[in-house]
Coordinates of C-alpha atoms in Angstrom, one line a residue:
Chain A
X38 CA 0.0 0.0 0.0
X39 CA 3.1 2.2 0.2
X40 CA 2.4 5.0 2.6
X41 CA 2.4 6.4 6.0
X42 CA -0.8 7.7 4.7
X43 CA -2.8 5.7 2.2
X44 CA -1.4 6.2 -1.3
X45 CA -3.8 4.2 -3.3
X46 CA -6.2 6.8 -4.4
X47 CA -3.6 9.3 -5.4
X48 CA -1.8 6.7 -7.5
X49 CA -4.8 5.9 -9.7
X50 CA -4.3 9.1 -11.7
X51 CA -0.7 8.3 -12.3
X52 CA -1.7 4.9 -13.6
X53 CA -3.7 6.5 -16.4
X54 CA -0.7 8.5 -17.2
X55 CA 1.4 5.4 -17.4
X56 CA -1.1 3.6 -19.6
X57 CA -0.9 6.5 -22.1
X58 CA 2.8 6.3 -22.1
X59 CA 2.7 2.6 -22.8
X60 CA 0.3 2.9 -25.6
X61 CA 2.7 5.3 -27.2
X62 CA 5.1 2.5 -27.3
X63 CA 7.1 3.0 -24.1
X64 CA 9.3 0.2 -22.8
X65 CA 11.7 -0.3 -20.0
X66 CA 14.6 0.1 -22.4
X67 CA 13.2 3.4 -23.7
X68 CA 14.2 5.0 -20.4
X69 CA 17.8 4.4 -20.8
X70 CA 18.6 7.2 -23.3
X71 CA 17.1 9.7 -20.8
X72 CA 20.2 9.6 -18.7
X73 CA 22.6 9.1 -21.5
X74 CA 23.6 12.7 -21.0
X75 CA 24.8 12.1 -17.5
X76 CA 26.6 8.9 -18.5
X77 CA 28.5 10.8 -21.2
X78 CA 29.5 13.4 -18.7
X79 CA 30.6 10.8 -16.2
X80 CA 32.7 8.9 -18.7
X81 CA 34.4 11.9 -20.2
X82 CA 35.2 13.4 -16.8
X83 CA 38.6 12.4 -15.6
X84 CA 37.7 9.4 -13.4
X85 CA 40.7 9.8 -11.2
X86 CA 39.3 13.1 -10.2
X87 CA 41.4 13.3 -7.1
X88 CA 44.6 12.1 -8.6
X89 CA 45.2 15.4 -10.4
X90 CA 48.7 16.8 -9.8
X91 CA 47.7 20.3 -8.9
X92 CA 50.0 21.8 -6.3
X93 CA 47.1 22.6 -3.9
X94 CA 43.7 21.2 -3.3
X95 CA 42.4 24.5 -2.0
X96 CA 42.1 26.0 -5.4
X97 CA 40.7 23.0 -7.2
X98 CA 37.3 21.5 -7.6
X99 CA 36.8 17.8 -6.6
X100 CA 34.5 15.9 -9.0
X101 CA 32.7 12.7 -8.1
X102 CA 29.8 10.8 -9.6
X103 CA 27.9 7.6 -9.7
X104 CA 25.7 5.5 -12.0
X105 CA 23.7 2.4 -11.4
X106 CA 21.2 0.2 -13.2
X107 CA 18.9 -2.3 -11.6
X108 CA 16.8 -5.1 -12.9
X109 CA 13.7 -6.3 -11.0
X110 CA 11.7 -9.4 -11.5
X111 CA 8.7 -10.4 -9.3
X112 CA 6.5 -13.5 -9.4
X113 CA 3.4 -11.6 -8.1
X114 CA 2.8 -7.9 -7.9
X115 CA 4.9 -5.2 -9.5
X116 CA 7.7 -3.3 -7.8
X117 CA 10.1 -0.7 -9.4
X118 CA 8.2 -0.8 -12.7
X119 CA 6.2 -3.5 -14.4
X120 CA 8.5 -6.1 -12.8
X121 CA 6.4 -9.2 -13.5
X122 CA 7.8 -8.9 -17.1
X123 CA 11.2 -7.8 -15.8
X124 CA 11.8 -4.1 -15.2
X125 CA 14.8 -1.8 -15.8
X126 CA 13.1 1.2 -14.2
X127 CA 15.5 1.5 -11.2
X128 CA 18.5 3.6 -12.0
X129 CA 20.3 6.6 -10.8
X130 CA 23.1 8.9 -12.0
X131 CA 24.7 11.7 -10.3
X132 CA 27.6 14.1 -10.7
X133 CA 28.9 16.4 -7.9
X134 CA 31.5 19.1 -7.4
X135 CA 33.0 20.5 -4.2
X136 CA 35.3 23.4 -3.8
X137 CA 37.0 24.5 -0.6
X138 CA 37.5 28.3 -0.9
X139 CA 39.5 28.3 2.3
X140 CA 39.7 26.4 5.6
X141 CA 36.3 27.8 6.7
X142 CA 34.3 27.7 3.5
X143 CA 33.2 24.9 1.3
X144 CA 30.7 24.9 -1.6
X145 CA 29.3 21.7 -3.1
X146 CA 26.5 20.8 -5.5
X147 CA 25.1 17.6 -7.0
X148 CA 22.9 16.9 -10.0
X149 CA 20.9 13.7 -9.9
X150 CA 18.8 11.7 -12.4
X151 CA 16.8 9.0 -10.8
X152 CA 14.1 6.7 -11.9
X153 CA 12.2 4.5 -9.4
X154 CA 9.5 2.4 -11.1
X155 CA 6.6 3.9 -13.0
X156 CA 6.6 7.2 -11.2
X157 CA 7.2 9.9 -13.8
X158 CA 10.9 10.6 -14.0
X159 CA 11.6 14.2 -13.1
X160 CA 14.6 14.8 -15.3
X161 CA 17.9 16.0 -13.9
X162 CA 17.4 17.5 -10.5
X163 CA 19.5 19.7 -8.3
X164 CA 20.1 17.2 -5.5
X165 CA 22.1 19.2 -3.1
X166 CA 23.7 22.7 -3.2
X167 CA 25.5 23.6 0.0
X168 CA 27.5 26.4 1.5
X169 CA 29.3 25.1 4.5
X170 CA 31.0 27.5 7.0
X171 CA 33.2 25.7 9.5
X172 CA 33.3 28.0 12.4
X173 CA 35.4 26.0 14.9
X174 CA 38.0 23.5 13.7
X175 CA 40.5 21.8 16.0
X176 CA 41.7 18.2 16.3
X177 CA 39.3 17.8 19.2
X178 CA 36.2 19.7 18.3
X179 CA 34.6 21.0 15.1
X180 CA 31.4 22.9 14.5
X181 CA 29.8 24.9 11.6
X182 CA 26.8 26.1 9.8
X183 CA 25.3 25.0 6.5
X184 CA 22.8 26.6 4.1
X185 CA 21.2 25.6 0.8
X186 CA 19.6 22.4 -0.3
X187 CA 20.7 20.0 2.4
X188 CA 20.2 16.2 2.9
X189 CA 18.3 15.5 6.1
X190 CA 20.4 13.7 8.7
X191 CA 18.3 10.6 9.3
X192 CA 19.5 7.2 10.2
X193 CA 22.6 5.6 8.7
X194 CA 21.7 5.9 5.0
X195 CA 19.3 8.8 4.2
X196 CA 21.9 11.3 3.0
X197 CA 23.6 8.9 0.6
X198 CA 20.6 6.8 -0.3
X199 CA 20.9 7.4 -4.1
X200 CA 24.5 6.2 -4.3
X201 CA 24.3 2.4 -4.7
X202 CA 27.8 1.7 -3.3
X203 CA 26.9 3.4 0.1
X204 CA 23.8 1.2 0.6
X205 CA 24.1 -2.0 2.7
X206 CA 22.0 -3.8 0.1
X207 CA 20.4 -3.0 -3.3
X208 CA 17.2 -1.9 -1.8
X209 CA 17.3 0.0 1.5
X210 CA 14.9 -1.4 4.1
X211 CA 11.6 -0.1 2.9
X212 CA 10.2 0.0 6.5
X213 CA 12.3 3.0 7.2
X214 CA 13.5 4.4 3.8
X215 CA 10.3 4.2 1.8
X216 CA 11.3 5.0 -1.8
X217 CA 8.0 6.6 -2.8
X218 CA 8.1 9.1 0.1
X219 CA 11.7 10.1 -0.6
X220 CA 10.6 13.6 -1.6
X221 CA 9.3 14.5 1.8
X222 CA 12.2 13.1 3.9
X223 CA 15.3 13.2 1.8
X224 CA 16.3 16.9 1.5
X225 CA 15.1 20.4 2.2
X226 CA 16.0 23.9 1.3
X227 CA 17.3 24.7 4.7
X228 CA 19.8 25.8 7.2
X229 CA 21.7 23.5 9.4
X230 CA 24.2 23.3 12.2
X231 CA 26.6 20.5 12.8
X232 CA 29.5 19.6 15.1
X233 CA 31.7 16.8 16.4
X234 CA 33.6 16.2 19.6
X235 CA 36.4 13.7 19.8
X236 CA 36.2 11.6 22.9
X237 CA 38.7 9.1 24.3
X238 CA 36.9 6.1 23.0
X239 CA 35.2 7.6 19.9
X240 CA 33.5 10.5 18.2
X241 CA 30.2 12.2 19.1
X242 CA 28.6 14.0 16.2
X243 CA 25.5 16.2 15.9
X244 CA 23.6 17.5 12.9
X245 CA 20.4 19.5 12.7
X246 CA 18.6 20.8 9.6
X247 CA 15.6 23.1 9.5
X248 CA 13.9 24.0 6.3
X249 CA 11.4 23.6 3.5
X250 CA 11.1 20.2 1.9
X251 CA 10.9 19.9 -1.9
X252 CA 7.4 18.9 -2.6
X253 CA 5.6 18.1 -5.9
X254 CA 2.0 17.7 -6.9
X255 CA 2.1 13.9 -6.8
X256 CA 3.4 14.0 -3.2
X257 CA 0.7 16.4 -2.1
X258 CA -2.0 14.0 -3.2
X259 CA -0.2 11.2 -1.4
X260 CA 0.2 13.2 1.8
X261 CA -3.4 14.2 2.1
X262 CA -4.8 10.8 1.1
X263 CA -7.2 11.9 -1.7
X264 CA -10.5 10.1 -2.4
X265 CA -10.7 7.7 -5.3
X266 CA -10.5 9.5 -8.6
X267 CA -10.5 13.0 -7.0
X268 CA -7.0 14.3 -7.1
X269 CA -6.2 17.6 -5.5
X270 CA -5.0 20.7 -7.2
X271 CA -4.5 22.1 -3.7
X272 CA -1.4 23.3 -2.1
X273 CA 0.6 22.7 1.0
X274 CA 1.8 25.8 2.7
X275 CA 4.0 26.6 5.7
X276 CA 5.7 23.2 5.1
X277 CA 8.6 22.6 7.4
X278 CA 10.9 19.7 8.0
X279 CA 13.2 19.6 11.0
X280 CA 15.7 16.8 11.3
X281 CA 18.2 16.1 14.1
X282 CA 20.7 13.3 14.6
X283 CA 23.1 12.5 17.3
X284 CA 25.8 9.9 16.4
X285 CA 28.4 8.0 18.3
X286 CA 31.1 6.1 16.5
X287 CA 33.6 3.9 18.3
X288 CA 37.1 5.0 17.5
X289 CA 38.2 1.7 16.1
X290 CA 35.0 1.3 14.0
X291 CA 33.8 -1.8 15.9
X292 CA 30.4 -0.2 16.5
X293 CA 28.4 2.9 15.9
X294 CA 24.9 4.1 16.9
X295 CA 22.6 7.1 16.3
X296 CA 19.4 8.6 17.3
X297 CA 17.5 10.6 14.7
X298 CA 14.3 12.6 14.9
X299 CA 12.5 14.1 11.9
X300 CA 9.2 16.0 11.8
X301 CA 7.3 17.2 8.8
X302 CA 4.5 19.7 9.2
X303 CA 2.4 21.5 6.7
X304 CA -1.0 23.2 6.1
X305 CA -3.1 22.0 3.3
X306 CA -5.4 24.4 1.3
X307 CA -7.7 22.6 -1.2
X308 CA -8.3 23.8 -4.8
X309 CA -11.7 25.4 -5.5
X310 CA -14.6 23.0 -5.6
X311 CA -12.7 20.0 -4.2
X312 CA -14.2 17.8 -1.5
X313 CA -11.4 18.6 0.9
X314 CA -11.1 21.1 3.7
X315 CA -8.1 23.1 4.8
X316 CA -6.2 21.2 7.5
X317 CA -2.9 20.2 8.9
X318 CA -0.5 17.3 8.1
X319 CA 2.1 16.1 10.5
X320 CA 4.5 13.3 10.3
X321 CA 6.9 12.5 13.1
X322 CA 9.6 9.8 13.2
X323 CA 12.0 8.8 15.9
X324 CA 14.8 6.4 14.7
X325 CA 17.3 4.4 16.7
X326 CA 20.3 3.0 14.7
X327 CA 23.1 0.6 15.6
X328 CA 25.9 -1.2 13.9
X329 CA 28.3 -3.8 15.2
X330 CA 31.3 -5.1 13.4
X331 CA 33.1 -8.2 14.6
X332 CA 35.7 -10.0 12.6
X333 CA 34.0 -10.8 9.2
X334 CA 30.6 -10.2 10.6
X335 CA 28.4 -7.1 10.5
X336 CA 25.2 -6.6 12.3
X337 CA 23.0 -3.5 11.5
X338 CA 19.6 -2.6 12.8
X339 CA 17.3 0.4 12.9
X340 CA 14.1 0.9 14.8
X341 CA 11.6 3.5 13.9
X342 CA 8.6 4.9 15.8
X343 CA 6.3 6.9 13.5
X344 CA 3.3 9.1 14.2
X345 CA 1.1 10.4 11.4
X346 CA -1.6 13.0 11.8
X347 CA -3.9 14.3 9.1
X348 CA -6.4 16.7 10.7
X349 CA -9.4 18.4 9.2
X350 CA -8.7 17.6 5.5
X351 CA -10.9 14.5 5.0
X352 CA -14.3 13.6 6.4
X353 CA -12.5 11.3 8.9
X354 CA -9.2 12.2 10.3
X355 CA -6.3 9.8 9.7
X356 CA -4.1 9.4 12.7
X357 CA -1.8 6.4 13.1
X358 CA 1.1 5.3 15.3
X359 CA 3.2 2.7 13.8
X360 CA 6.7 1.1 13.9
X361 CA 9.3 -0.2 11.4
X362 CA 12.5 -2.1 12.1
X363 CA 15.0 -4.3 10.5
X364 CA 18.0 -6.4 11.4
X365 CA 20.7 -7.2 8.8
X366 CA 23.4 -9.8 9.4
X367 CA 26.3 -9.6 6.9
X368 CA 29.3 -11.8 6.4
X369 CA 32.4 -10.9 4.4
X370 CA 33.6 -14.0 2.5
X371 CA 36.5 -11.9 1.2
X372 CA 37.0 -8.1 1.5
X373 CA 35.2 -7.8 -1.9
X374 CA 32.4 -10.3 -1.4
X375 CA 29.7 -10.0 1.2
X376 CA 26.6 -12.0 1.8
X377 CA 23.7 -10.8 4.0
X378 CA 20.4 -11.7 5.4
X379 CA 17.8 -9.1 6.6
X380 CA 14.4 -9.2 8.1
X381 CA 12.5 -5.9 7.7
X382 CA 9.2 -5.3 9.3
X383 CA 6.7 -2.4 9.3
X384 CA 3.3 -1.8 10.8
X385 CA 1.0 1.0 9.8
X386 CA -0.8 1.0 13.2
X387 CA 0.6 -0.6 16.3
X388 CA -2.8 -1.2 17.7
X389 CA -3.8 -3.1 14.5
X390 CA -0.8 -5.2 13.5
X391 CA -3.0 -7.8 11.7
X392 CA -4.8 -5.0 9.7
X393 CA -8.2 -6.4 10.5
X394 CA -9.4 -3.1 11.9
X395 CA -8.2 -1.2 8.9
X396 CA -10.1 -3.5 6.5
X397 CA -13.2 -3.3 8.6
X398 CA -13.2 0.4 9.3
X399 CA -12.4 1.4 5.7
X400 CA -15.3 -0.6 4.5
X401 CA -13.1 -2.7 2.3
X402 CA -11.2 0.2 0.7
X403 CA -8.1 -1.3 2.3
X404 CA -7.1 -4.8 3.0
X405 CA -5.7 -6.3 6.1
X406 CA -2.4 -6.9 4.2
X407 CA -2.0 -3.2 3.6
X408 CA -1.3 -2.6 7.3
X409 CA 2.0 -4.5 7.4
X410 CA 5.0 -5.8 5.4
X411 CA 7.6 -8.4 6.4
X412 CA 10.4 -8.6 4.0
X413 CA 13.0 -11.4 4.2
X414 CA 16.1 -10.5 2.1
X415 CA 19.0 -12.7 1.1
X416 CA 21.7 -10.9 -0.9
X417 CA 25.3 -11.0 -2.3
X418 CA 27.3 -7.9 -2.9
X419 CA 30.5 -7.9 -4.9
X420 CA 32.7 -4.8 -4.8
X421 CA 35.9 -5.6 -6.7
X422 CA 37.1 -2.0 -6.6
X423 CA 36.2 1.3 -5.2
X424 CA 34.5 2.1 -8.5
X425 CA 32.5 -1.0 -9.3
X426 CA 29.8 -2.9 -7.4
X427 CA 27.4 -5.7 -8.3
X428 CA 24.6 -7.1 -6.4
X429 CA 22.0 -9.8 -6.4
X430 CA 19.1 -9.9 -3.9
X431 CA 16.1 -12.2 -3.3
X432 CA 13.1 -10.9 -1.3
X433 CA 10.2 -12.7 0.1
X434 CA 7.6 -10.3 1.2
X435 CA 4.5 -10.8 3.3
X436 CA 2.2 -7.8 3.2
X437 CA 1.6 -4.8 0.9
X438 CA 2.3 -1.9 3.1
X439 CA 4.9 -0.4 0.9
X440 CA 3.8 -2.0 -2.4
X441 CA 3.0 1.0 -4.6
X442 CA -0.5 1.1 -6.1
X443 CA 1.1 3.0 -9.0
X444 CA 2.6 -0.3 -10.3
X445 CA -0.4 -2.4 -9.0
X446 CA -3.5 -0.4 -10.0
X447 CA -5.7 -3.5 -9.7
X448 CA -5.6 -3.2 -5.9
X449 CA -8.0 -6.1 -5.3
X450 CA -5.7 -8.5 -6.9
X451 CA -2.5 -7.5 -5.2
X452 CA -1.0 -10.6 -3.7
X453 CA -0.2 -10.7 0.0
X454 CA 2.8 -12.9 -0.4
X455 CA 5.3 -12.2 -3.2
X456 CA 8.9 -12.7 -4.2
X457 CA 11.3 -10.5 -5.9
X458 CA 14.7 -10.8 -7.6
X459 CA 16.9 -7.7 -7.9
X460 CA 20.1 -7.3 -9.8
X461 CA 22.2 -4.2 -9.9
X462 CA 25.4 -2.9 -11.4
X463 CA 26.9 0.3 -10.2
X464 CA 29.9 2.5 -11.0
X465 CA 31.2 5.5 -9.1
X466 CA 34.2 7.7 -8.9
Chain B
X636 CA 8.5 -15.2 22.6
X637 CA 9.2 -18.5 20.9
X638 CA 10.1 -16.6 17.8
X639 CA 12.6 -14.4 19.6
X640 CA 14.3 -17.5 21.0
X641 CA 14.7 -18.8 17.5
X642 CA 16.4 -15.7 16.3
X643 CA 18.7 -15.7 19.3
X644 CA 19.6 -19.3 18.6
X645 CA 20.5 -18.4 15.0
X646 CA 22.6 -15.5 16.2
X647 CA 24.5 -17.8 18.5
X648 CA 25.1 -20.4 15.8
X649 CA 26.4 -17.8 13.4
X650 CA 28.8 -16.3 15.9
X651 CA 30.1 -19.8 16.9
X652 CA 30.6 -20.7 13.2
X653 CA 32.5 -17.5 12.7
X654 CA 35.0 -18.1 15.5
X655 CA 36.1 -21.3 13.9
X656 CA 36.4 -19.7 10.5
X657 CA 39.8 -18.6 9.0
X658 CA 41.1 -15.2 10.2
X659 CA 39.0 -12.3 9.2
X660 CA 39.5 -10.2 6.1
X661 CA 40.7 -7.4 8.2
X662 CA 43.6 -9.6 9.2
X663 CA 44.6 -11.0 5.8
X664 CA 46.7 -8.1 4.7
X665 CA 50.4 -8.6 4.1
X666 CA 52.5 -6.4 6.4
X667 CA 56.2 -6.0 5.7
X668 CA 57.9 -3.9 8.3
X669 CA 55.0 -1.7 9.3
X670 CA 53.9 1.7 8.0
X671 CA 54.8 5.2 9.0
X672 CA 53.0 8.6 8.6
X673 CA 54.6 11.2 6.5
X674 CA 53.9 14.9 6.2
X675 CA 55.1 17.9 4.2
X676 CA 58.7 19.1 5.1
X677 CA 57.4 22.4 6.5
X678 CA 54.9 20.9 8.9
X679 CA 55.9 21.8 12.5
X680 CA 53.7 19.1 14.1
X681 CA 55.9 16.3 15.3
X682 CA 53.5 13.9 17.0
X683 CA 49.8 13.1 17.1
X684 CA 47.7 11.1 19.4
X685 CA 46.1 8.0 17.8
X686 CA 42.7 9.7 18.0
X687 CA 44.0 12.9 16.3
X688 CA 45.5 10.8 13.5
X689 CA 42.1 9.1 13.1
X690 CA 40.3 12.4 13.0
X691 CA 42.7 13.7 10.3
X692 CA 42.4 10.6 8.1
X693 CA 38.6 10.5 8.6
X694 CA 38.6 14.0 7.1
X695 CA 36.8 15.5 10.1
X696 CA 39.5 18.1 10.8
X697 CA 40.3 20.5 8.0
X698 CA 43.3 22.4 9.3
X699 CA 46.6 22.0 11.2
X700 CA 47.0 23.9 14.5
X701 CA 48.9 26.6 12.6
X702 CA 46.0 27.0 10.1
X703 CA 47.5 25.2 7.1
X704 CA 44.7 23.3 5.3
X705 CA 45.1 19.5 5.7
X706 CA 45.3 17.4 2.5
X707 CA 45.0 13.7 3.2
X708 CA 46.7 11.5 0.6
X709 CA 45.9 7.8 0.4
X710 CA 46.4 4.8 -1.8
X711 CA 43.3 3.2 -3.2
X712 CA 41.0 1.1 -0.9
X713 CA 42.3 -2.2 -2.3
X714 CA 46.0 -1.4 -1.8
X715 CA 47.6 -3.9 0.7
X716 CA 49.7 -1.0 2.1
X717 CA 46.5 1.1 2.7
X718 CA 44.9 -1.8 4.5
X719 CA 48.0 -2.5 6.5
X720 CA 48.2 1.2 7.5
X721 CA 44.6 1.3 8.7
X722 CA 45.1 -1.9 10.6
X723 CA 48.5 -1.4 12.1
X724 CA 48.8 2.3 12.6
X725 CA 45.3 3.8 12.8
X726 CA 43.8 0.5 14.1
X727 CA 40.4 1.0 12.5
X728 CA 38.3 -1.0 10.1
X729 CA 38.8 0.0 6.4
X730 CA 35.0 0.4 5.7
X731 CA 34.7 2.8 8.6
X732 CA 36.9 5.3 6.9
X733 CA 35.3 4.7 3.5
X734 CA 31.8 5.2 5.0
X735 CA 32.7 8.6 6.5
X736 CA 34.4 9.7 3.2
X737 CA 31.4 8.6 1.2
X738 CA 29.0 10.6 3.4
X739 CA 31.2 13.7 2.9
X740 CA 31.5 13.2 -0.9
X741 CA 28.0 12.2 -1.9
X742 CA 26.0 14.3 0.6
X743 CA 28.2 17.3 -0.1
X744 CA 29.1 17.9 3.6
X745 CA 32.9 17.5 3.3
X746 CA 35.5 16.1 0.9
X747 CA 37.2 12.8 0.3
X748 CA 41.0 12.3 0.4
X749 CA 43.3 12.6 -2.5
X750 CA 43.9 9.1 -4.0
X751 CA 47.2 8.3 -5.6
X752 CA 48.3 5.2 -7.5
X753 CA 51.6 4.2 -5.7
X754 CA 53.9 5.0 -2.8
X755 CA 56.2 7.1 -5.0
X756 CA 53.4 9.4 -6.1
X757 CA 52.4 9.5 -2.4
X758 CA 55.8 10.8 -1.4
X759 CA 55.8 13.3 -4.3
X760 CA 52.4 14.7 -3.4
X761 CA 53.2 15.0 0.3
X762 CA 56.4 16.8 -0.6
X763 CA 54.6 19.2 -2.9
X764 CA 51.5 20.1 -1.0
X765 CA 51.8 22.2 2.2
X766 CA 49.7 20.6 4.9
X767 CA 49.7 17.2 3.2
X768 CA 49.7 13.9 5.2
X769 CA 50.1 10.4 3.9
X770 CA 51.8 7.1 4.8
X771 CA 54.4 4.7 3.4
X772 CA 56.0 1.4 4.3
X773 CA 59.0 1.5 6.5
X774 CA 62.2 1.3 4.6
X775 CA 61.0 3.3 1.5
X776 CA 63.4 6.2 1.0
X777 CA 61.7 9.4 2.0
X778 CA 64.3 12.2 2.6
X779 CA 62.0 14.8 0.9
X780 CA 59.3 14.5 3.6
X781 CA 59.1 14.4 7.4
X782 CA 57.8 11.5 9.5
X783 CA 55.3 11.9 12.3
X784 CA 54.9 9.6 15.2
X785 CA 51.8 8.5 17.1
X786 CA 52.4 9.1 20.8

């Protein structure tokens, strides 16, 4: 069902759009030329960006980039495109530059092309654009201010979620990093403060970001949970996202942990003649993260407490408290080859884990299986070099919580249990 | 409750299996005579604490106490000398450093290190760039640069 708030109704419009595209002869492969421009830039840029022999880094620009292509196949349901026929609609390409004007001042920016499933690709986006002023900088303590389009500090993976090589698996745990809500939580036009303190046994870091998330029409309909076939042309105003994270990392890298808190708040104003009222949307998440490294083993887990409020907009207010969590156990066969197993679980409503109440109270608009998702993942990741990584992943999923209706418009026939095979090749520099 | 017990059992089994397995990947790097930290010849800093060295190579600190910008020079992640340096001198796991660098590079909130192809280029860069810091294996001639000890 893919939402903190139900997404189903909003997605139906998009399905029609997708049908039109398909009738016009679209195919998975057709998407590839769309990011050919970025590939060209990546390949022609000096890939040893940092190896240049300038006499000083302070007057040079550092270039980095990444590119990945996934393939998805599902036995039941569709994910990341029309995957029951095999889908290539999971790819990302980015190019970034950073320049350190002096010890205190750094500027960086990143362009990103990303396609996730049948959601309409948005072309090349400005992913981040940051002015970073390091106010204090000693060996023991550092602190500074940032402004611009900043990634929200949230959990272990949010800030680098689009760079395949930084993810612990092909697909991030959907319980916590729901791909289809990326727009709300990923980044904001904002200001931030950050700092770190070196302690005897490790490093304590802090980051806070306060700003305006980058919303689009599709996300607004998702957030307010529109009625079937009645999309909104309304607007969200006074939207604010605040994100805070406190990290502790053991000095030897044996373990690390973090607490993150993110809150999104906005006021909805409907378009004229729409069956919606002005109201408030609020989404609050508290996340605990921990990672333990021991010999060739790695254990990672994150636990999320989520509260969603949607007041005054619909005939019946939509308020839910839910949780999401995963545990991933990884094993390095060699330094380049890693195997992993993960169990990822999410509940829409902690007081209704089976979803029976949801099915009953919604009068059949939702199914019990929409209230949860349990994802068992088995994967292999091969990283022969810094630049290249390849992955294969098998998922067995029970539940449709994060299954996008956009790819599965025949909601009645969505399967509760489904399996997925994912392949990915990625390059970066 | 029964379920939880099952997971705990699996965890214990995997941990047991791993203790009988060959030494970990972090250990299987060849070390010759150890590695040493080198800095630009004009650098007045003679010693660092282990944690200060970690802070520098993690790219958290941007300047030396005298205000010279720090330039971290490293060999690529796969290099046996790089792995040995992290293990023997910094005593940290390679992926910890990489993870921090990646966050700086791809979230735009810092910078990654300068990566060079071989120890000779390492020495050349450290000699050339004021504020540069790198590492080499003991025994490699390095008159052009200064060494720095961990206290």
